[in-house]
Every structure is written in C-alpha cells, then in structure tokens.
C-alpha cells in the first residue's frame, strides 16, 4: 500500500501525555479526543492536521501510559501513519491493534515540516526530497495481524469458529 | 544455555521447555487488570467481538482508582458502565468506594498476584508486580479485551538486563533513589522492550515496598517488565496474603543477559528527577533554590506504608511552609488505616498537610491537586512529563518520600538533613 502525505515533525520521547493529556481520558469518543491531540505542544494541531498527513518523530515515540486514547486520537485526525526512530512498546502494540501504521526509520533530519513524502507500507521505502530511506520491515507477526483486520477482528473470527 | 527468571515464567505459560529473546509466544495469563480509564475502551471492544463471557470471572480485575471518587459526570458514567459490566459477567474483584486503592498497590496487598504469575494490565505500571517475582506488563485496552476473553496474550520474549547491587544503603535511601539513579544512567529508552532484573545483597536488604517502587518505574526506562528474585521477604509477604498457589522461578547461573550493570549501593544519594523526563536525574544536593508550590506524596510508586513512615519521621513536630499544599495519599484503605493507627495522621494534620482518600488523583493531573500555569511540585510519583500534573507550563520534580517531606517543610527542594 502506498501512502502520500504532508509531514508533521515532533522530537524525541513524545509521550502519551502529550499525544492526549490525561484530563481528557474520561472520553472514549474519537471525535472528542482528536481536538486535544498534541495539545501541550500545539493546541491548534487538530485544526492544522489534515486527512492523510504523516507524523514523524525521533526516539521512543509513544512512551508513558498505556492509554489507547493516543492512537485513537491520531487516527481520528485522519493520520494513518507515524514514522519514528523507535517506538515505546505499549504504544507499538496499541497502534497495530487499532490500525495505525508505524514504521521505524530515522528521517527526522531528512524531511522538513509540511513536505509531502511517499511511503510504501509493504516495502517500507520512504521517498522524501533528500532521497529514499528504507524503514525496518514490519515484523511478520504484526503483518499477519494487520491482514486479519486487527486483533479484534481476529478474535471475533476466532470466537465464531471461523 | 540457561534461562532468566523472565524466560522461565514465559516458557512455563506457553507450554514450552525453553524460550529465547525475540521469539513470539502465545502465553496464558493468570490475571488481567483494567481501571476506570482503560476499561471503558475495552468494554467497547468486548461488545464488538460479541463475546458472551470472560475467561475466568475470578481473574479479571477492575480497579476504579484514577478519576475517583468520580471527579465529573463523564467519570461517573464510565464507572457506572464498568460496575454494570462487572455485575453482568460475575466479575469477583471490582474495587471501588471504600474498598478501592491504587491498583498496583492494591492487587499485591489483596493477594491477587503471586510469584510466578503472568499478569497483564491495561495500565503501563502493571510492571510493579515484578517485585514479587511475577512477570507482569502493561498493555492497551484492546490487548486487555483479548486477554479478558481468551485468557491468553502474545508476547515477544524480552532480552534481559541485570542490575547487581552490592554494599549498604545510606540513610534515607529507598527504592526510589535506586530506580531514579538507574533511569538517569540508562535513559528513558535505555531498557526499551527489555526485562530489568535485579540481584545482589543490597537488593535482598530492600523492603518489599521499595521493590514495588523499583519494579513500578521499569516502564520509565522503556522496559517491558522489572523483576526481582523471590526471597524470604517475598515469601513472608505472599504467605499471609496470597489467594492462589505461587511458584518460585530462579534465573540460571548461565542465563543470557544483554548487559550486566553493577551498582554500589553506598554510592547512591537522594535523587530528584527534574522536569520533564524521569531520566533528568540529579543528586538533591546539586539542586539549589528551587521554590515549590505543592508536594504530592502518594501514587502506585510511593504511597506505601514505608513511604508514609518516612514522611512521618521527617515531619514529626514540624509544620510545612506557608503557601505550600502538601497532599498525602495513602495508596490503599489498609495502608490508610494502618497509617492512622500508628499516629501518622496526627503528624500530617498537625504539620498542615492534606490527607486524601486513596486515588491516582493528581499523579496524572486528574483531580485533587492539579497545578496552575507556572506552578511547581515535588511529587513521589513516577512521571514528570510536560503537563502531567496540570497546566502544560507547570513543572514536576520526582523524588522519594524523605526529600518530598523535607521540601514541604522548607518550601523548596531540600535534603531531609536540613530539617531533622
Ligand atoms: S498512581 Fe499514577 S502512575 Fe500509578 S496507576 Fe495511578 S495514575 Fe498511574
């Protein structure tokens, strides 16, 4: 699958309290959550981000609490992909479970804010102005999970005995 | 090749003789936990999969501790949904009201976690139970749903990093200082995806409360779990409480480690993690003239009896500085009651502190002590991220109980020797 989108750059250690502050966690509706996405760093992020945009981060993206509200808020803004140097493990699981794609690649210093990049999710090849970068391949197990339509669909099928 | 305690527990729960780091396994779980923030999302998923029951109503636990006593209408609605779900599906352990404590202090105290367990929790600090020689780790709401329905989950077997601590601890030092020291040394992603295992004479001399603190903050180094050897203290703790049989696993002498780090206990002073990362660690003596507005003593990290005892020792007969709010939050009803019985409450109240019911409250900027713009707090909690306790321009300094209490008295970040 090929994705094309504008880049929003964030730095290292973007924690889940930044992605969605705890005071909004009593909401479960994606629409209510998305307007607070990245609020501590940019309260207007939700008005600027457009469907198809891509978040690019540094080390340890998604560290901190286990809140699934974080990938939900990102997805609700129409952002289908986060590319970062590395991801915190709970965020990694949650993102795949929710259908937010993640790629591990070090491109923070290779792209500029607002640049449009092209990403081939299958091969992991990222095309930006500075050239091509290859992301770490998605583990086979995660790929299978995505192909099954995420963990919940997989479980649903399993319970139906399909 | 031998195996680590983490590998042995995971092998035993996946029906294998051996497992290797990097291997993906399907593991059975002994307990699945969610709270009032993570359970609502999970119950939505539960509806989607059209499940008719949970895998074991005695092994699915809900603790309504974060925004409770309900801070607003939305939190009340969430708790109501969980309560109704618990009734409908016969969930035996759903803690709220006067029975409720902060989940990671409450579950071990209630004997719901025992050595050798595999526990998942829809809360990142689920890694706390490693203090008892269990494998426990945080997951999201969807993974929790899967676990709650099937009694299973998948794991990538983590590599292990071993920390060997030798020598004697200095006065006032608790588990908080060791874990802050380690996070300061290896960084917030220093143990990413790995198991942090502890060993050595100085580890055995630590109280179980201190071990909870250390295991609790494994996630702050990016780790999957933190884990301690089971010793006499562990068994004494578990024997009086455990609701299920336990099993003791031990790392083999020839087990593999990604890294082995030795630490001289005597070299560790009182530590503070400055804003806005838990790895931004300094010795309290290096911090000069940092005035504060609030002190929070509590959380799943440091709301244990040991912590309250130290605070009582530092505060005894003294008053906190004017204009400082010092909020003390015993982590569970049992700790609350015991602190009261020992007379700590009188010391706290005479000193001008606020005693809160057990709740997460200010730890995550929820309620009961949220910070205004520009305010600064010393907290015995585990995260000092931007805006964690309130306004994005407020600041949190993380410390252990002795520094927190001394700072409340002085109105600035202080060493307990300055006031005792
Ligand atoms: S006390 Fe703080 S860190 Fe612990 S479970 Fe509650 S919110 Fe999370």
Coordinates of C-alpha atoms and ligand atoms in Angstrom, one line a residue:
Chain A
X1 CA 0.0 0.0 0.0
X2 CA 1.3 3.5 -0.9
X3 CA 0.6 6.5 1.3
X4 CA 1.3 10.1 0.4
X5 CA 1.1 12.8 2.9
X6 CA 2.4 16.0 4.5
X7 CA 4.9 15.7 7.3
X8 CA 4.4 17.0 10.9
X9 CA 7.6 16.8 12.8
X10 CA 7.9 16.0 16.5
X11 CA 11.0 15.3 18.5
X12 CA 12.3 12.5 20.8
X13 CA 10.3 11.0 23.7
X14 CA 6.9 12.2 22.6
X15 CA 4.9 10.7 25.5
X16 CA 1.2 9.8 25.6
X17 CA 0.5 12.7 28.0
X18 CA 1.5 14.9 25.0
X19 CA -0.4 12.9 22.4
X20 CA -3.5 13.1 24.6
X21 CA -3.4 14.7 28.1
X22 CA -4.8 12.6 30.9
X23 CA -7.5 15.1 31.8
X24 CA -9.4 14.1 28.6
X25 CA -9.2 10.3 29.2
X26 CA -12.8 10.1 30.5
X27 CA -13.8 10.5 26.9
X28 CA -13.9 7.4 24.7
X29 CA -15.3 9.1 21.5
X30 CA -12.6 9.6 18.9
X31 CA -14.2 12.9 17.9
X32 CA -13.9 14.3 21.4
X33 CA -10.4 13.0 21.8
X34 CA -8.9 14.3 18.5
X35 CA -9.3 18.0 19.3
X36 CA -6.8 17.6 22.2
X37 CA -4.2 15.6 20.2
X38 CA -0.7 17.1 20.8
X39 CA -2.3 19.9 22.8
X40 CA 0.6 20.6 25.2
X41 CA 2.9 21.2 22.3
X42 CA 0.5 22.8 19.9
X43 CA -3.1 23.4 21.0
X44 CA -4.1 24.1 17.4
X45 CA -2.7 20.9 16.0
X46 CA -6.2 19.5 15.4
X47 CA -7.1 22.4 13.1
X48 CA -3.9 22.2 11.1
X49 CA -3.6 18.5 10.6
X50 CA -5.4 17.1 7.5
X51 CA -6.5 13.7 6.5
X52 CA -3.6 11.7 5.1
X53 CA -0.9 13.7 7.0
X54 CA 2.0 11.8 8.5
X55 CA 3.7 12.3 11.9
X56 CA 7.4 12.0 12.1
X57 CA 9.1 11.5 15.4
X58 CA 12.5 10.7 17.0
X59 CA 13.4 8.2 19.6
X60 CA 10.9 6.4 21.9
X61 CA 7.7 7.8 20.3
X62 CA 4.6 7.0 22.4
X63 CA 6.4 6.4 25.8
X64 CA 4.4 6.7 29.0
X65 CA 1.0 5.5 29.9
X66 CA -0.8 2.6 28.2
X67 CA -3.7 4.8 27.1
X68 CA -5.2 3.6 23.8
X69 CA -6.7 7.0 23.5
X70 CA -3.4 8.1 22.0
X71 CA -3.5 6.1 18.7
X72 CA -7.3 6.7 18.6
X73 CA -6.8 10.5 18.7
X74 CA -4.1 10.3 16.0
X75 CA -6.3 8.2 13.8
X76 CA -9.3 10.4 14.4
X77 CA -7.4 13.3 12.8
X78 CA -7.1 11.1 9.7
X79 CA -3.4 10.5 10.2
X80 CA -2.8 6.9 9.1
X81 CA 1.0 6.6 9.8
X82 CA 3.7 7.6 12.3
X83 CA 7.3 7.2 11.3
X84 CA 9.8 7.4 14.2
X85 CA 13.3 6.3 15.0
X86 CA 11.9 4.0 17.7
X87 CA 8.6 3.4 19.5
X88 CA 7.7 2.6 23.1
X89 CA 6.4 -0.9 23.3
X90 CA 2.9 -0.5 24.6
X91 CA 2.2 2.3 22.0
X92 CA 3.5 0.0 19.3
X93 CA 1.1 -2.8 20.2
X94 CA -1.8 -0.4 20.6
X95 CA -1.2 1.3 17.3
X96 CA -1.3 -2.0 15.4
X97 CA -4.3 -3.2 17.3
X98 CA -6.1 0.0 16.3
X99 CA -5.0 0.1 12.7
X100 CA -2.5 3.0 13.0
X101 CA 0.6 2.0 10.9
X102 CA 4.0 2.6 12.3
X103 CA 7.4 2.5 10.6
X104 CA 10.7 2.6 12.3
X105 CA 13.1 4.9 10.4
X106 CA 15.4 7.8 11.2
X107 CA 14.1 10.5 8.9
X108 CA 13.6 13.4 11.3
X109 CA 16.6 15.3 9.9
X110 CA 15.9 14.3 6.4
X111 CA 12.4 15.9 6.0
X112 CA 11.1 19.3 6.6
X113 CA 7.7 20.2 8.1
X114 CA 5.0 20.3 5.5
X115 CA 7.0 18.3 2.9
X116 CA 5.0 15.7 1.1
X117 CA 6.5 12.2 1.3
X118 CA 5.6 8.9 -0.3
X119 CA 5.7 5.7 1.7
X120 CA 5.3 2.2 0.6
X121 CA 4.0 0.3 3.6
X122 CA 4.7 -3.1 2.1
X123 CA 8.4 -2.5 1.2
X124 CA 9.0 0.2 3.9
X125 CA 10.5 2.5 1.3
X126 CA 10.1 6.2 2.2
X127 CA 10.6 8.7 -0.6
X128 CA 11.4 12.3 0.5
X129 CA 13.1 15.3 -1.1
X130 CA 16.5 14.1 0.2
X131 CA 16.1 10.7 -1.4
X132 CA 15.0 7.3 -0.4
X133 CA 15.1 5.7 3.1
X134 CA 14.2 2.2 3.9
X135 CA 12.3 1.6 7.2
X136 CA 12.8 -1.5 9.3
X137 CA 10.5 -4.2 8.0
X138 CA 7.2 -4.7 10.0
X139 CA 7.6 -8.0 11.9
X140 CA 5.8 -10.8 10.1
X141 CA 3.6 -11.4 13.1
X142 CA 2.3 -7.8 13.1
X143 CA 1.7 -8.0 9.4
X144 CA -0.4 -11.1 9.8
X145 CA -2.4 -9.2 12.5
X146 CA -3.0 -6.3 10.1
X147 CA -4.0 -8.7 7.3
X148 CA -6.5 -10.3 9.7
X149 CA -8.1 -6.9 10.2
X150 CA -6.6 -6.2 13.6
X151 CA -6.7 -8.0 16.9
X152 CA -10.4 -7.5 17.5
X153 CA -11.5 -8.9 14.1
X154 CA -9.1 -11.8 14.6
X155 CA -10.7 -12.5 17.9
X156 CA -14.2 -12.1 16.5
X157 CA -13.5 -14.7 13.8
X158 CA -11.9 -17.0 16.3
X159 CA -15.0 -16.8 18.6
X160 CA -17.3 -17.6 15.7
X161 CA -15.2 -20.6 15.0
X162 CA -14.3 -19.3 11.6
Chain B
X1 CA 22.2 -22.2 27.7
X2 CA 20.4 -21.3 30.9
X3 CA 17.3 -19.1 31.2
X4 CA 16.4 -16.0 33.1
X5 CA 13.5 -15.8 35.5
X6 CA 11.5 -13.9 32.9
X7 CA 12.2 -16.5 30.2
X8 CA 11.3 -19.4 32.6
X9 CA 8.0 -17.8 33.6
X10 CA 7.1 -17.2 29.9
X11 CA 8.2 -20.7 28.9
X12 CA 6.0 -22.2 31.6
X13 CA 3.0 -20.2 30.5
X14 CA 3.4 -21.0 26.8
X15 CA 3.8 -24.7 27.2
X16 CA 7.4 -24.7 26.1
X17 CA 10.6 -26.1 27.7
X18 CA 12.6 -23.1 26.6
X19 CA 12.1 -19.7 25.0
X20 CA 14.5 -17.3 23.5
X21 CA 14.6 -13.5 23.4
X22 CA 12.9 -12.2 20.2
X23 CA 10.7 -15.3 20.0
X24 CA 6.9 -14.6 19.7
X25 CA 4.9 -16.8 22.0
X26 CA 1.3 -17.2 23.0
X27 CA 1.1 -17.2 26.8
X28 CA -1.7 -17.9 29.2
X29 CA -2.4 -15.2 31.8
X30 CA -3.1 -15.6 35.5
X31 CA -4.7 -12.2 35.8
X32 CA -5.9 -9.3 33.7
X33 CA -6.5 -5.9 35.1
X34 CA -8.1 -2.6 33.9
X35 CA -9.0 0.7 35.5
X36 CA -11.7 3.3 35.1
X37 CA -9.7 5.0 32.3
X38 CA -8.8 1.9 30.3
X39 CA -11.7 -0.4 30.9
X40 CA -14.3 1.8 29.1
X41 CA -12.5 1.5 25.8
X42 CA -12.0 -2.2 26.4
X43 CA -15.7 -2.8 27.1
X44 CA -16.5 -1.2 23.7
X45 CA -14.2 -3.7 22.1
X46 CA -15.8 -6.5 24.1
X47 CA -19.1 -5.6 22.6
X48 CA -17.6 -5.7 19.1
X49 CA -16.3 -9.2 19.4
X50 CA -19.7 -10.4 20.6
X51 CA -18.2 -12.5 23.4
X52 CA -20.6 -14.0 25.9
X53 CA -18.3 -14.4 28.9
X54 CA -14.8 -13.6 30.3
X55 CA -12.3 -16.4 30.5
X56 CA -12.4 -16.5 34.3
X57 CA -14.5 -14.1 36.4
X58 CA -12.0 -14.5 39.3
X59 CA -9.1 -13.5 37.2
X60 CA -10.4 -10.3 35.6
X61 CA -10.0 -7.4 37.9
X62 CA -11.3 -3.8 37.7
X63 CA -10.0 -1.1 39.9
X64 CA -11.8 2.3 39.7
X65 CA -8.9 4.4 41.0
X66 CA -8.0 7.1 38.6
X67 CA -10.8 9.7 38.4
X68 CA -12.5 8.5 41.6
X69 CA -14.3 9.4 43.8
X70 CA -15.8 10.4 40.5
X71 CA -14.5 13.8 39.5
X72 CA -17.1 14.7 37.0
X73 CA -20.2 13.4 35.2
X74 CA -18.2 11.6 32.4
X75 CA -16.1 9.7 35.0
X76 CA -19.2 8.7 36.9
X77 CA -20.7 7.4 33.6
X78 CA -17.6 5.4 32.9
X79 CA -17.6 3.8 36.4
X80 CA -21.2 3.0 36.1
X81 CA -20.6 1.1 32.9
X82 CA -17.8 -0.9 34.4
X83 CA -19.9 -1.6 37.5
X84 CA -22.8 -2.9 35.4
X85 CA -20.4 -5.0 33.3
X86 CA -18.8 -6.5 36.4
X87 CA -22.3 -7.4 37.8
X88 CA -23.4 -8.9 34.5
X89 CA -20.4 -11.1 34.0
X90 CA -19.9 -12.0 37.6
X91 CA -16.5 -10.3 38.0
X92 CA -15.4 -11.2 41.5
X93 CA -13.0 -8.4 42.0
X94 CA -14.2 -4.9 41.1
X95 CA -12.8 -2.4 43.5
X96 CA -14.4 0.9 44.2
X97 CA -15.6 3.1 47.0
X98 CA -14.2 2.3 50.4
X99 CA -12.6 -0.9 49.1
X100 CA -10.6 0.9 46.4
X101 CA -7.0 1.6 46.4
X102 CA -4.4 2.5 43.7
X103 CA -4.4 -0.6 41.6
X104 CA -0.7 -1.6 41.7
X105 CA -0.6 -1.2 45.5
X106 CA -4.0 -2.9 45.9
X107 CA -3.6 -6.1 43.9
X108 CA -0.5 -7.4 45.6
X109 CA -1.9 -6.4 49.0
X110 CA -5.1 -8.3 48.3
X111 CA -3.0 -11.3 47.4
X112 CA -4.3 -11.3 43.8
X113 CA -0.7 -11.5 42.4
X114 CA 1.7 -14.2 43.5
X115 CA 5.3 -15.2 42.4
X116 CA 5.5 -17.0 39.1
X117 CA 2.3 -15.3 37.7
X118 CA 1.9 -13.8 34.2
X119 CA -0.2 -10.7 34.6
X120 CA -1.3 -8.1 32.0
X121 CA -2.9 -4.9 32.9
X122 CA -4.4 -2.1 30.8
X123 CA -2.1 0.3 32.7
X124 CA 1.6 0.9 32.0
X125 CA 2.6 0.5 35.6
X126 CA 1.4 -3.1 35.7
X127 CA 5.1 -3.9 35.7
X128 CA 5.0 -3.2 39.5
X129 CA 4.3 -6.9 40.4
X130 CA 7.7 -7.9 39.2
X131 CA 8.7 -7.1 42.8
X132 CA 7.1 -10.4 43.8
X133 CA 8.9 -12.5 41.2
X134 CA 6.0 -12.4 38.7
X135 CA 6.1 -11.4 35.0
X136 CA 3.7 -8.5 34.6
X137 CA 3.4 -5.9 32.0
X138 CA 1.2 -3.1 30.7
X139 CA -0.9 -3.4 27.6
X140 CA -3.6 -1.3 25.9
X141 CA -7.4 -1.7 26.2
X142 CA -7.6 -3.9 23.1
X143 CA -5.0 -6.3 24.3
X144 CA -6.7 -6.4 27.6
X145 CA -10.0 -7.3 25.9
X146 CA -8.3 -10.1 24.1
X147 CA -6.8 -11.4 27.4
X148 CA -10.1 -11.0 29.3
X149 CA -11.9 -13.1 26.7
X150 CA -9.4 -15.8 25.9
X151 CA -7.1 -15.9 29.0
X152 CA -4.2 -15.6 26.6
X153 CA -2.0 -13.0 25.0
X154 CA 1.0 -12.8 22.7
X155 CA 4.5 -11.6 23.8
X156 CA 7.8 -11.1 22.2
X157 CA 10.2 -12.7 24.7
X158 CA 12.3 -9.8 26.0
X159 CA 16.1 -9.7 26.4
X160 CA 17.1 -9.2 30.0
X161 CA 19.4 -6.6 31.6
X162 CA 20.8 -7.5 35.0
X163 CA 21.4 -5.0 37.7
X164 CA 23.6 -6.3 40.5
X165 CA 23.5 -4.1 43.7
X166 CA 26.0 -4.7 46.4
X167 CA 27.0 -2.9 49.6
X168 CA 25.0 -0.9 52.1
X169 CA 22.4 1.8 51.5
X170 CA 23.0 5.3 53.0
X171 CA 20.5 6.8 55.4
X172 CA 17.1 7.9 53.9
X173 CA 17.7 6.0 50.7
X174 CA 14.7 4.0 49.4
X175 CA 14.0 2.1 46.2
X176 CA 13.0 5.4 44.5
X177 CA 16.6 6.7 44.6
X178 CA 17.9 3.5 43.1
X179 CA 15.5 3.4 40.2
X180 CA 15.9 7.2 39.5
X181 CA 19.7 6.6 39.6
X182 CA 19.3 3.8 37.0
X183 CA 16.9 5.7 34.7
X184 CA 19.3 8.7 34.9
X185 CA 22.1 6.3 33.9
X186 CA 20.4 4.4 31.1
X187 CA 17.8 6.9 29.9
X188 CA 14.1 6.7 29.2
X189 CA 14.6 4.2 26.5
X190 CA 17.6 2.5 28.0
X191 CA 15.7 -0.7 28.5
X192 CA 13.3 -0.5 25.6
X193 CA 11.5 -3.8 25.2
X194 CA 13.8 -5.5 27.7
X195 CA 13.4 -7.1 31.2
X196 CA 15.1 -5.3 34.1
X197 CA 16.2 -7.9 36.5
X198 CA 17.7 -7.2 40.0
X199 CA 20.1 -9.2 42.1
X200 CA 22.6 -8.8 44.9
X201 CA 22.8 -8.4 48.6
X202 CA 21.7 -4.8 48.6
X203 CA 18.5 -5.9 46.7
X204 CA 17.7 -8.5 49.3
X205 CA 18.0 -5.9 52.0
X206 CA 15.3 -3.7 50.4
X207 CA 11.8 -3.8 51.7
X208 CA 9.0 -5.2 49.5
X209 CA 7.6 -1.6 49.4
X210 CA 10.9 -0.4 47.9
X211 CA 10.9 -3.2 45.4
X212 CA 7.4 -2.3 44.3
X213 CA 8.8 1.3 43.6
X214 CA 11.7 0.0 41.6
X215 CA 9.6 -2.5 39.5
X216 CA 6.9 0.2 39.0
X217 CA 9.3 2.5 37.2
X218 CA 10.7 -0.1 34.8
X219 CA 8.4 1.4 32.2
X220 CA 10.1 4.8 32.7
X221 CA 13.2 3.2 31.2
X222 CA 11.0 1.7 28.4
X223 CA 11.2 -1.8 29.8
X224 CA 8.7 -4.5 29.3
X225 CA 9.0 -5.7 32.9
X226 CA 11.1 -5.3 36.0
X227 CA 11.7 -8.5 38.1
X228 CA 13.1 -9.4 41.5
X229 CA 14.3 -12.8 42.9
X230 CA 11.9 -14.3 45.3
X231 CA 13.5 -14.4 48.8
X232 CA 12.4 -14.7 52.5
X233 CA 10.8 -11.3 52.5
X234 CA 8.8 -12.0 49.3
X235 CA 7.5 -15.3 50.8
X236 CA 6.6 -13.6 54.1
X237 CA 4.7 -11.0 52.1
X238 CA 2.9 -13.6 50.0
X239 CA 2.2 -16.2 52.6
X240 CA -0.2 -14.1 54.6
X241 CA -2.0 -12.7 51.6
X242 CA -1.8 -14.9 48.5
X243 CA -5.2 -16.0 47.2
X244 CA -3.6 -18.6 44.8
X245 CA -0.7 -21.0 45.0
X246 CA 2.6 -19.5 43.9
X247 CA 5.6 -20.8 42.1
X248 CA 9.2 -19.7 42.6
X249 CA 11.4 -19.3 39.4
X250 CA 15.0 -18.5 39.6
X251 CA 17.4 -17.3 36.9
X252 CA 20.1 -19.9 35.9
X253 CA 23.7 -19.0 36.5
X254 CA 24.4 -19.3 32.8
X255 CA 21.4 -17.3 31.7
X256 CA 22.0 -14.8 28.9
X257 CA 21.9 -11.0 29.5
X258 CA 22.1 -8.2 27.1
X259 CA 24.0 -6.3 29.7
X260 CA 25.1 -6.7 33.3
X261 CA 25.4 -3.5 35.4
X262 CA 26.9 -3.4 38.9
X263 CA 25.9 -0.8 41.3
X264 CA 27.5 0.1 44.7
X265 CA 24.5 0.9 47.0
X266 CA 26.7 3.1 49.1
X267 CA 27.3 5.4 46.1
X268 CA 23.7 6.4 45.7
X269 CA 22.5 9.6 47.3
X270 CA 19.0 11.0 47.4
X271 CA 17.8 11.6 43.9
X272 CA 15.5 14.0 42.1
X273 CA 14.3 13.8 38.5
X274 CA 13.9 17.3 37.1
X275 CA 11.3 18.4 34.5
X276 CA 10.3 17.0 32.1
X277 CA 11.8 13.5 31.8
X278 CA 12.3 10.8 34.5
X279 CA 15.8 10.5 33.2
X280 CA 16.7 14.1 34.0
X281 CA 18.2 12.9 37.4
X282 CA 20.3 14.9 39.8
X283 CA 21.5 14.5 43.3
X284 CA 19.3 16.5 45.6
X285 CA 22.4 18.3 46.9
X286 CA 23.0 19.6 43.4
X287 CA 19.7 21.4 43.3
X288 CA 19.7 24.9 44.7
X289 CA 16.9 27.3 45.3
X290 CA 14.1 25.6 43.5
X291 CA 11.0 27.0 45.2
X292 CA 7.8 24.9 45.1
X293 CA 4.1 25.4 45.4
X294 CA 2.9 21.8 46.0
X295 CA 4.1 18.5 47.3
X296 CA 2.3 15.2 46.5
X297 CA 3.2 12.1 48.4
X298 CA 1.4 9.0 47.1
X299 CA 0.8 7.1 43.9
X300 CA 1.5 3.5 43.0
X301 CA 5.1 4.3 43.2
X302 CA 5.4 5.8 46.7
X303 CA 2.1 5.6 48.5
X304 CA 3.1 2.6 50.6
X305 CA 3.4 2.4 54.4
X306 CA 7.2 2.6 54.2
X307 CA 6.8 6.0 52.4
X308 CA 4.3 7.3 54.9
X309 CA 6.6 6.2 57.8
X310 CA 9.5 8.2 56.4
X311 CA 7.3 11.2 55.8
X312 CA 6.1 11.0 59.4
X313 CA 9.7 10.8 60.7
X314 CA 10.7 13.9 58.8
X315 CA 7.6 15.8 59.6
X316 CA 7.2 14.9 63.2
X317 CA 6.7 18.1 65.3
X318 CA 7.2 20.4 62.3
X319 CA 5.0 22.5 60.1
X320 CA 5.1 22.7 56.3
X321 CA 6.0 26.1 54.8
X322 CA 3.2 28.6 54.3
X323 CA 1.5 28.7 50.9
X324 CA 2.5 25.1 50.2
X325 CA -0.1 22.5 49.6
X326 CA 1.2 19.1 50.8
X327 CA -1.2 16.3 49.7
X328 CA -0.6 12.9 51.2
X329 CA -2.4 10.0 49.5
X330 CA -2.1 6.6 51.2
X331 CA -2.3 4.1 48.3
X332 CA -4.9 1.7 49.8
X333 CA -7.5 1.5 52.5
X334 CA -5.3 -0.9 54.5
X335 CA -2.3 1.5 54.3
X336 CA -4.7 4.4 55.2
X337 CA -6.0 2.5 58.3
X338 CA -2.5 1.4 59.4
X339 CA -1.1 4.9 59.0
X340 CA -3.9 6.3 61.1
X341 CA -3.4 3.6 63.8
X342 CA 0.3 4.4 64.0
X343 CA -0.5 8.1 64.6
X344 CA 1.0 9.4 61.3
X345 CA -2.3 11.2 60.5
X346 CA -1.9 13.4 63.6
X347 CA 1.7 14.3 62.5
X348 CA 0.5 15.0 59.0
X349 CA -2.5 17.1 60.1
X350 CA -0.6 19.0 62.8
X351 CA 2.0 19.7 60.1
X352 CA -0.6 21.3 57.9
X353 CA -0.9 18.5 55.3
X354 CA -4.0 17.4 53.4
X355 CA -4.8 13.7 53.6
X356 CA -6.6 12.4 50.5
X357 CA -8.5 9.2 50.1
X358 CA -6.7 6.6 48.0
X359 CA -6.8 7.8 44.4
X360 CA -4.5 8.4 41.5
X361 CA -5.8 12.0 41.5
X362 CA -3.0 14.5 41.0
X363 CA -0.5 11.9 39.7
X364 CA -1.9 12.2 36.2
X365 CA -3.3 15.7 36.6
X366 CA -6.8 14.3 37.1
X367 CA -8.1 15.9 40.2
X368 CA -7.3 16.5 43.9
X369 CA -4.3 18.7 43.3
X370 CA -4.0 19.9 39.7
X371 CA -1.3 22.6 39.1
X372 CA -1.8 26.1 37.7
X373 CA 0.3 27.7 35.0
X374 CA 3.9 28.2 36.2
X375 CA 3.4 26.2 39.4
X376 CA 6.0 23.7 40.5
X377 CA 5.5 20.5 42.5
X378 CA 7.7 17.9 44.2
X379 CA 6.0 14.5 43.8
X380 CA 6.8 11.0 44.8
X381 CA 5.0 9.9 41.6
X382 CA 6.7 8.4 38.6
X383 CA 6.2 10.8 35.7
X384 CA 7.2 14.4 35.2
X385 CA 6.2 14.8 31.6
X386 CA 5.1 18.2 30.3
X387 CA 1.7 18.9 31.8
X388 CA 1.5 15.6 33.7
X389 CA 0.1 17.3 36.8
X390 CA -1.9 20.0 35.2
X391 CA -1.1 23.1 33.1
X392 CA 1.4 22.5 30.3
X393 CA 3.6 25.2 31.9
X394 CA 3.6 23.6 35.3
X395 CA 6.6 21.5 36.5
X396 CA 7.0 18.3 38.4
X397 CA 10.2 17.2 40.2
X398 CA 10.2 13.5 41.1
X399 CA 11.7 12.4 44.4
X400 CA 11.4 9.8 47.2
X401 CA 9.4 10.4 50.4
X402 CA 12.2 11.9 52.5
X403 CA 13.0 14.7 50.0
X404 CA 9.3 15.3 49.4
X405 CA 8.6 15.8 53.1
X406 CA 11.7 18.0 53.7
X407 CA 10.8 20.1 50.7
X408 CA 7.3 20.7 52.0
X409 CA 8.8 22.0 55.3
X410 CA 11.3 24.3 53.5
X411 CA 9.1 25.4 50.6
X412 CA 11.9 24.5 48.3
X413 CA 13.6 21.3 47.2
X414 CA 15.6 20.1 50.2
X415 CA 17.6 17.3 51.7
X416 CA 16.0 15.8 54.9
X417 CA 19.2 16.5 56.9
X418 CA 18.3 20.2 56.5
X419 CA 15.2 19.7 58.7
X420 CA 15.9 16.8 61.0
Ligands
LIG1 S1 -0.9 6.4 40.7 FE1 -0.3 7.5 38.8 S2 1.1 6.1 37.8 FE2 0.0 4.9 39.4 S3 -1.7 4.0 38.4 FE3 -2.4 5.9 39.2 S4 -2.1 7.4 37.6 FE4 -1.0 5.6 37.0

